[in-house]
mmCIF file of C-alpha atoms in Angstrom:
data_model
loop_
_atom_site.group_PDB
_atom_site.id
_atom_site.type_symbol
_atom_site.label_atom_id
_atom_site.label_comp_id
_atom_site.label_asym_id
_atom_site.label_seq_id
_atom_site.Cartn_x
_atom_site.Cartn_y
_atom_site.Cartn_z
ATOM 1 C CA MET A 1291 -31.805 27.195 -7.792
ATOM 2 C CA PRO A 1292 -31.218 28.302 -4.167
ATOM 3 C CA ILE A 1293 -31.506 31.948 -3.221
ATOM 4 C CA LEU A 1294 -28.066 33.278 -2.350
ATOM 5 C CA THR A 1295 -28.872 34.704 1.041
ATOM 6 C CA LYS A 1296 -26.195 36.256 3.219
ATOM 7 C CA SER A 1297 -26.211 33.279 5.590
ATOM 8 C CA TYR A 1298 -26.001 30.848 2.654
ATOM 9 C CA ILE A 1299 -22.964 32.656 1.253
ATOM 10 C CA ILE A 1300 -21.347 32.702 4.701
ATOM 11 C CA ASN A 1301 -21.916 28.934 5.101
ATOM 12 C CA ILE A 1302 -20.464 28.213 1.664
ATOM 13 C CA THR A 1303 -17.467 30.435 2.373
ATOM 14 C CA LEU A 1304 -16.867 28.741 5.731
ATOM 15 C CA GLY A 1305 -17.161 25.321 4.138
ATOM 16 C CA VAL A 1306 -14.593 26.145 1.467
ATOM 17 C CA ALA A 1307 -12.303 27.676 4.073
ATOM 18 C CA CYS A 1308 -12.573 24.627 6.335
ATOM 19 C CA GLY A 1309 -11.841 22.336 3.395
ATOM 20 C CA ALA A 1310 -8.809 24.387 2.444
ATOM 21 C CA LEU A 1311 -7.557 24.345 6.022
ATOM 22 C CA PHE A 1312 -8.037 20.560 6.183
ATOM 23 C CA TRP A 1313 -5.949 19.913 3.086
ATOM 24 C CA PHE A 1314 -3.374 22.523 4.120
ATOM 25 C CA GLY A 1315 -3.038 20.787 7.489
ATOM 26 C CA LEU A 1316 -2.805 17.366 5.861
ATOM 27 C CA LEU A 1317 -0.126 18.477 3.437
ATOM 28 C CA SER A 1318 1.747 20.324 6.162
ATOM 29 C CA ALA A 1319 1.885 17.111 8.173
ATOM 30 C CA LEU A 1320 3.642 15.299 5.331
ATOM 31 C CA PRO A 1321 7.438 15.167 5.479
ATOM 32 C CA LYS A 1322 9.064 18.051 3.673
ATOM 33 C CA SER A 1323 11.172 17.475 0.592
ATOM 34 C CA ALA A 1324 14.546 16.112 1.516
ATOM 35 C CA ASN A 1325 17.827 17.832 0.754
ATOM 36 C CA LYS A 1326 19.552 16.349 -2.296
ATOM 37 C CA ASN A 1327 22.207 14.947 0.048
ATOM 38 C CA THR A 1328 19.614 13.201 2.193
ATOM 39 C CA ILE A 1329 18.615 9.634 1.372
ATOM 40 C CA ARG A 1330 15.160 8.864 2.691
ATOM 41 C CA ILE A 1331 14.795 5.151 3.414
ATOM 42 C CA VAL A 1332 11.652 3.300 4.454
ATOM 43 C CA ALA A 1333 12.363 0.326 6.704
ATOM 44 C CA PRO A 1334 10.506 -2.201 8.880
ATOM 45 C CA LEU A 1335 10.440 -2.250 12.672
ATOM 46 C CA LEU A 1336 12.428 -5.431 13.439
ATOM 47 C CA PRO A 1337 14.672 -4.925 16.467
ATOM 48 C CA PRO A 1338 17.520 -5.654 16.904
ATOM 49 C CA GLN A 1339 17.852 -5.528 13.108
ATOM 50 C CA ILE A 1340 16.162 -2.110 12.812
ATOM 51 C CA ASP A 1341 14.682 -0.260 15.774
ATOM 52 C CA THR A 1342 12.250 2.646 16.044
ATOM 53 C CA ASN A 1343 15.016 5.247 16.049
ATOM 54 C CA GLY A 1344 16.802 3.850 13.000
ATOM 55 C CA THR A 1345 19.449 1.900 14.897
ATOM 56 C CA GLY A 1346 20.282 -1.800 14.947
ATOM 57 C CA ARG A 1347 22.322 -4.306 12.976
ATOM 58 C CA GLU A 1348 20.723 -3.737 9.583
ATOM 59 C CA ALA A 1349 20.578 0.039 9.987
ATOM 60 C CA GLU A 1350 24.266 0.084 10.946
ATOM 61 C CA ILE A 1351 25.225 -1.918 7.857
ATOM 62 C CA ILE A 1352 23.281 0.397 5.551
ATOM 63 C CA SER A 1353 24.652 3.546 7.170
ATOM 64 C CA ALA A 1354 28.232 2.246 7.133
ATOM 65 C CA ALA A 1355 28.004 1.250 3.460
ATOM 66 C CA ILE A 1356 26.656 4.603 2.292
ATOM 67 C CA SER A 1357 29.089 6.540 4.458
ATOM 68 C CA ALA A 1358 32.034 4.506 3.152
ATOM 69 C CA ALA A 1359 31.216 5.482 -0.430
ATOM 70 C CA ASP A 1360 29.926 9.038 0.090
ATOM 71 C CA PRO A 1361 30.318 10.597 3.560
ATOM 72 C CA SER A 1362 28.359 13.682 2.454
ATOM 73 C CA LYS A 1363 25.119 11.698 2.273
ATOM 74 C CA LYS A 1364 22.745 11.890 5.204
ATOM 75 C CA ILE A 1365 20.277 9.107 5.930
ATOM 76 C CA GLU A 1366 16.733 9.299 7.222
ATOM 77 C CA PHE A 1367 15.154 6.008 8.295
ATOM 78 C CA HIS A 1368 11.333 6.007 8.317
ATOM 79 C CA ILE A 1369 10.196 2.997 10.331
ATOM 80 C CA MET A 1370 6.916 1.106 9.972
ATOM 81 C CA PRO A 1371 5.555 -2.464 10.276
ATOM 82 C CA PHE A 1372 7.098 -5.212 8.158
ATOM 83 C CA THR A 1373 5.475 -5.624 4.703
ATOM 84 C CA ARG A 1374 3.871 -2.192 5.033
ATOM 85 C CA HIS A 1375 7.260 -0.692 4.242
ATOM 86 C CA TRP A 1376 7.168 -2.371 0.810
ATOM 87 C CA GLN A 1377 3.677 -1.018 0.102
ATOM 88 C CA THR A 1378 4.702 2.457 1.201
ATOM 89 C CA PHE A 1379 7.705 2.464 -1.115
ATOM 90 C CA LYS A 1380 5.462 1.432 -4.004
ATOM 91 C CA SER A 1381 3.043 4.307 -3.504
ATOM 92 C CA ASP A 1382 5.091 7.106 -1.926
ATOM 93 C CA PHE A 1383 7.741 8.455 -4.271
ATOM 94 C CA ARG A 1384 9.211 10.745 -1.637
ATOM 95 C CA PHE A 1385 11.237 7.751 -0.438
ATOM 96 C CA ASP A 1386 14.521 7.081 -2.215
ATOM 97 C CA ALA A 1387 14.979 3.492 -1.086
ATOM 98 C CA VAL A 1388 13.486 0.598 0.849
ATOM 99 C CA THR A 1389 15.275 -1.972 2.999
ATOM 100 C CA THR A 1390 14.801 -5.685 3.686
ATOM 101 C CA VAL A 1391 13.564 -6.820 0.271
ATOM 102 C CA PRO A 1392 13.836 -10.591 -0.372
ATOM 103 C CA ASP A 1393 14.270 -11.980 -3.867
ATOM 104 C CA GLU A 1394 10.681 -13.310 -3.764
ATOM 105 C CA ILE A 1395 9.194 -9.795 -3.580
ATOM 106 C CA TYR A 1396 9.066 -7.663 -6.733
ATOM 107 C CA LEU A 1397 9.380 -3.913 -6.307
ATOM 108 C CA GLU A 1398 9.909 -1.494 -9.158
ATOM 109 C CA GLY A 1399 13.358 -0.006 -8.769
ATOM 110 C CA ILE A 1400 17.022 -0.963 -8.817
ATOM 111 C CA ARG A 1401 18.163 -3.762 -6.516
ATOM 112 C CA SER A 1402 21.379 -3.737 -4.570
ATOM 113 C CA ALA A 1403 23.669 -6.607 -3.798
ATOM 114 C CA SER A 1404 22.655 -8.762 -0.839
ATOM 115 C CA TYR A 1405 23.816 -7.014 2.337
ATOM 116 C CA ILE A 1406 22.295 -9.025 5.207
ATOM 117 C CA GLN A 1407 20.936 -12.463 6.061
ATOM 118 C CA TYR A 1408 18.157 -13.324 8.483
ATOM 119 C CA GLN A 1409 18.169 -16.793 10.026
ATOM 120 C CA ASN A 1410 14.546 -17.877 10.185
ATOM 121 C CA GLY A 1411 13.638 -21.036 12.004
ATOM 122 C CA VAL A 1412 11.275 -22.735 14.447
ATOM 123 C CA PHE A 1413 11.065 -21.988 18.174
ATOM 124 C CA PHE A 1414 9.437 -24.700 20.284
ATOM 125 C CA TRP A 1415 9.116 -25.957 23.839
ATOM 126 C CA LYS A 1416 11.418 -28.906 24.433
ATOM 127 C CA ASN A 1417 8.669 -30.775 26.315
ATOM 128 C CA ASN A 1418 6.468 -30.697 23.201
ATOM 129 C CA PHE A 1419 9.177 -32.124 20.927
ATOM 130 C CA PRO A 1420 11.740 -33.879 23.203
ATOM 131 C CA ASN A 1421 13.422 -35.520 20.208
ATOM 132 C CA GLY A 1422 13.528 -32.385 18.108
ATOM 133 C CA LEU A 1423 11.673 -31.973 14.820
ATOM 134 C CA GLY A 1424 13.280 -34.937 13.074
ATOM 135 C CA ASN A 1425 13.929 -35.600 9.393
ATOM 136 C CA LYS A 1426 10.609 -34.131 8.270
ATOM 137 C CA PRO A 1427 10.228 -31.058 10.485
ATOM 138 C CA LEU A 1428 7.307 -29.518 8.604
ATOM 139 C CA LYS A 1429 5.440 -32.835 8.812
ATOM 140 C CA THR A 1430 6.186 -32.932 12.543
ATOM 141 C CA LEU A 1431 4.662 -29.477 12.962
ATOM 142 C CA GLU A 1432 1.319 -30.384 11.372
ATOM 143 C CA ARG A 1433 -1.600 -29.886 13.770
ATOM 144 C CA SER A 1434 0.474 -27.434 15.831
ATOM 145 C CA ARG A 1435 -0.634 -23.922 16.744
ATOM 146 C CA ILE A 1436 1.734 -21.601 14.910
ATOM 147 C CA VAL A 1437 2.407 -17.876 14.685
ATOM 148 C CA SER A 1438 4.793 -16.553 12.061
ATOM 149 C CA PHE A 1439 5.974 -13.204 10.753
ATOM 150 C CA ALA A 1440 3.951 -11.255 8.192
ATOM 151 C CA GLY A 1441 4.609 -12.398 4.628
ATOM 152 C CA SER A 1442 6.308 -15.599 5.758
ATOM 153 C CA THR A 1443 4.584 -17.868 3.217
ATOM 154 C CA VAL A 1444 6.011 -15.652 0.458
ATOM 155 C CA ILE A 1445 9.525 -15.503 1.864
ATOM 156 C CA LEU A 1446 9.399 -19.171 2.970
ATOM 157 C CA PRO A 1447 7.137 -20.893 0.405
ATOM 158 C CA GLN A 1448 7.724 -24.222 2.192
ATOM 159 C CA LEU A 1449 5.240 -22.958 4.793
ATOM 160 C CA THR A 1450 2.284 -22.805 2.392
ATOM 161 C CA GLU A 1451 1.243 -26.434 2.901
ATOM 162 C CA LEU A 1452 1.966 -26.288 6.629
ATOM 163 C CA SER A 1453 -0.221 -23.195 6.998
ATOM 164 C CA GLN A 1454 -3.140 -25.218 5.626
ATOM 165 C CA LYS A 1455 -2.573 -28.272 7.837
ATOM 166 C CA ALA A 1456 -1.741 -26.584 11.121
ATOM 167 C CA GLN A 1457 -4.341 -26.527 13.878
ATOM 168 C CA LEU A 1458 -3.808 -22.762 13.963
ATOM 169 C CA TYR A 1459 -1.655 -20.670 11.641
ATOM 170 C CA ILE A 1460 -1.501 -16.889 11.919
ATOM 171 C CA GLU A 1461 0.913 -14.237 10.709
ATOM 172 C CA ARG A 1462 1.597 -11.107 12.739
ATOM 173 C CA ALA A 1463 3.800 -8.132 11.816
ATOM 174 C CA ASN A 1464 4.174 -7.158 15.485
ATOM 175 C CA GLN A 1465 6.713 -9.730 16.592
ATOM 176 C CA LEU A 1466 6.464 -8.810 20.257
ATOM 177 C CA SER A 1467 3.094 -10.549 20.058
ATOM 178 C CA HIS A 1468 4.902 -13.749 18.979
ATOM 179 C CA SER A 1469 6.803 -13.935 22.273
ATOM 180 C CA ILE A 1470 3.700 -13.085 24.285
ATOM 181 C CA MET A 1471 1.592 -15.768 22.581
ATOM 182 C CA PHE A 1472 4.388 -18.330 22.945
ATOM 183 C CA LYS A 1473 4.955 -17.643 26.635
ATOM 184 C CA SER A 1474 1.230 -17.656 27.403
ATOM 185 C CA GLY A 1475 0.709 -20.988 25.636
ATOM 186 C CA PHE A 1476 -1.647 -19.583 23.000
ATOM 187 C CA VAL A 1477 0.685 -21.029 20.342
ATOM 188 C CA ASP A 1478 3.100 -23.978 20.441
ATOM 189 C CA ILE A 1479 5.407 -22.773 17.678
ATOM 190 C CA VAL A 1480 6.937 -19.486 16.552
ATOM 191 C CA ILE A 1481 8.507 -19.162 13.126
ATOM 192 C CA ALA A 1482 10.785 -16.140 13.113
ATOM 193 C CA ASP A 1483 14.279 -14.753 12.782
ATOM 194 C CA GLU A 1484 16.548 -15.902 15.612
ATOM 195 C CA LEU A 1485 17.706 -12.441 16.710
ATOM 196 C CA ILE A 1486 14.250 -10.841 16.575
ATOM 197 C CA PHE A 1487 12.470 -13.509 18.620
ATOM 198 C CA GLU A 1488 15.215 -13.531 21.231
ATOM 199 C CA HIS A 1489 15.128 -9.740 21.479
ATOM 200 C CA TYR A 1490 11.421 -9.613 22.289
ATOM 201 C CA THR A 1491 11.485 -12.714 24.489
ATOM 202 C CA ARG A 1492 14.219 -11.158 26.624
ATOM 203 C CA GLU A 1493 11.950 -8.150 27.142
ATOM 204 C CA ILE A 1494 9.077 -10.157 28.593
ATOM 205 C CA ILE A 1495 10.917 -12.867 30.564
ATOM 206 C CA GLU A 1496 14.216 -11.216 31.466
ATOM 207 C CA ASP A 1497 14.004 -12.372 35.081
ATOM 208 C CA ASN A 1498 13.748 -16.064 34.141
ATOM 209 C CA LEU A 1499 16.174 -16.518 31.251
ATOM 210 C CA ASP A 1500 18.395 -19.135 32.927
ATOM 211 C CA ALA A 1501 15.473 -21.446 33.607
ATOM 212 C CA LEU A 1502 14.074 -21.094 30.102
ATOM 213 C CA GLU A 1503 17.425 -21.886 28.502
ATOM 214 C CA LYS A 1504 16.652 -25.587 29.017
ATOM 215 C CA GLU A 1505 13.016 -25.324 27.942
ATOM 216 C CA ILE A 1506 13.047 -23.457 24.614
ATOM 217 C CA TYR A 1507 14.806 -24.713 21.485
ATOM 218 C CA PHE A 1508 15.477 -23.109 18.116
ATOM 219 C CA ALA A 1509 15.687 -25.208 14.956
ATOM 220 C CA PRO A 1510 17.243 -23.216 12.058
ATOM 221 C CA ILE A 1511 15.622 -25.442 9.454
ATOM 222 C CA PHE A 1512 15.367 -22.779 6.742
ATOM 223 C CA CYS A 1513 18.125 -21.406 4.552
ATOM 224 C CA PRO A 1514 19.236 -17.933 5.643
ATOM 225 C CA THR A 1515 17.128 -15.322 3.823
ATOM 226 C CA GLU A 1516 19.105 -12.841 1.736
ATOM 227 C CA TYR A 1517 17.838 -9.263 1.761
ATOM 228 C CA ARG A 1518 18.560 -6.393 -0.609
ATOM 229 C CA MET A 1519 17.888 -2.674 -0.852
ATOM 230 C CA VAL A 1520 15.773 -1.290 -3.690
ATOM 231 C CA PHE A 1521 16.588 2.226 -4.910
ATOM 232 C CA ARG A 1522 14.760 4.508 -7.297
ATOM 233 C CA SER A 1523 18.077 5.936 -8.526
ATOM 234 C CA LEU A 1524 20.900 4.023 -10.192
ATOM 235 C CA ALA A 1525 23.379 6.535 -8.756
ATOM 236 C CA LEU A 1526 22.269 5.827 -5.176
ATOM 237 C CA ARG A 1527 22.331 2.087 -5.768
ATOM 238 C CA GLU A 1528 25.903 2.364 -7.031
ATOM 239 C CA ILE A 1529 26.920 4.382 -3.967
ATOM 240 C CA PHE A 1530 25.477 1.674 -1.717
ATOM 241 C CA ASP A 1531 27.041 -1.252 -3.583
ATOM 242 C CA ILE A 1532 30.465 0.434 -3.730
ATOM 243 C CA GLY A 1533 30.276 1.158 0.000
ATOM 244 C CA LEU A 1534 29.129 -2.392 0.753
ATOM 245 C CA LYS A 1535 32.195 -3.783 -1.011
ATOM 246 C CA LYS A 1536 34.406 -1.454 1.016
ATOM 247 C CA ILE A 1537 32.989 -2.427 4.411
ATOM 248 C CA THR A 1538 33.130 -6.099 3.404
ATOM 249 C CA SER A 1539 36.807 -5.921 2.481
ATOM 250 C CA ASN A 1540 37.925 -3.784 5.434
ATOM 251 C CA GLY A 1541 36.148 -5.914 8.049
ATOM 252 C CA VAL A 1542 33.552 -3.353 9.158
ATOM 253 C CA LEU A 1543 30.659 -5.561 8.018
ATOM 254 C CA GLU A 1544 32.023 -8.508 9.999
ATOM 255 C CA GLN A 1545 32.435 -6.318 13.083
ATOM 256 C CA ILE A 1546 28.827 -5.152 12.900
ATOM 257 C CA ASN A 1547 27.529 -8.705 12.529
ATOM 258 C CA LYS A 1548 29.643 -9.975 15.439
ATOM 259 C CA LYS A 1549 28.360 -7.153 17.622
ATOM 260 C CA TYR A 1550 24.848 -8.609 17.390
ATOM 261 C CA GLN A 1551 25.825 -12.275 17.628
ATOM 262 C CA LYS A 1552 25.697 -12.363 21.409
ATOM 263 C CA ARG A 1553 25.371 -15.605 23.329
ATOM 264 C CA SER A 1554 21.840 -16.843 22.985
ATOM 265 C CA PHE A 1555 19.805 -17.989 25.967
ATOM 266 C CA ILE A 1556 17.921 -20.305 23.594
ATOM 267 C CA ALA A 1557 19.655 -23.549 22.642
ATOM 268 C CA ARG A 1558 19.830 -24.677 19.036
ATOM 269 C CA ALA A 1559 18.300 -28.042 18.185
ATOM 270 C CA SER A 1560 20.896 -30.023 16.248
ATOM 271 C CA ASN A 1561 18.731 -32.988 15.283
ATOM 272 C CA SER A 1562 16.246 -31.248 12.978
ATOM 273 C CA ARG A 1563 16.792 -31.622 9.261
ATOM 274 C CA LYS A 1564 16.878 -28.512 7.093
ATOM 275 C CA VAL A 1565 14.126 -27.833 4.545
ATOM 276 C CA CYS A 1566 16.109 -25.271 2.582
ATOM 277 C CA VAL A 1567 15.005 -24.186 -0.873
ATOM 278 C CA LYS A 1568 18.015 -22.665 -2.645
#
């Protein structure tokens, strides 16, 4: 048994104090409890669907729906990488809801009606596939170098076999990296949502969009992916669904969607057969 010298006691006391300060600092850094009128929502960073500051097409739809049903509710969007937002909702019960949940992903909670669709498809250089992707697009893409969004083989199970046969298949949550890898030639193919890929590609090649309009094609070979909210509370889910019906019937939802359907600088390939799984 150690002798409790003065210096030993001081060291123990300092150690306990430092430990207490560490945990106090850690807990202080955590978000404080939200007001009962504040809905705290965890969402993925997917501009122009949802941006870092909680704006974008999807964020606008969610905000408009909740406001239409209960204007007293305030919304906090907490943004993080795609797929991580699902894991965070699972483990952190301070969040009231999570966005962008496909039917293929199970999360404990109460699902809303479908409120948004993403159009995933294949981006490719026209020179690599001058005749498009044909009647068997996934077969055509075998041996290609492909980057796709995180969790894509779950959301698009058709990709499972392709991921095993491709020369290179990687998934990245940071979709800016998709555009960079595509432009640099590191990959031949990007599988992504049309709006998201175009958003990031504009950022890195804004000065050469007109020239690239004839070089890059988009084949929307997948069915649009339906996304839902998941709430912990039935009452909040009902507020959202009631508001969603209101903005659907009064045209607000259509207005928001049209706002983001700007003219694309990437042409759509019309001769690639769909591989939808409905």
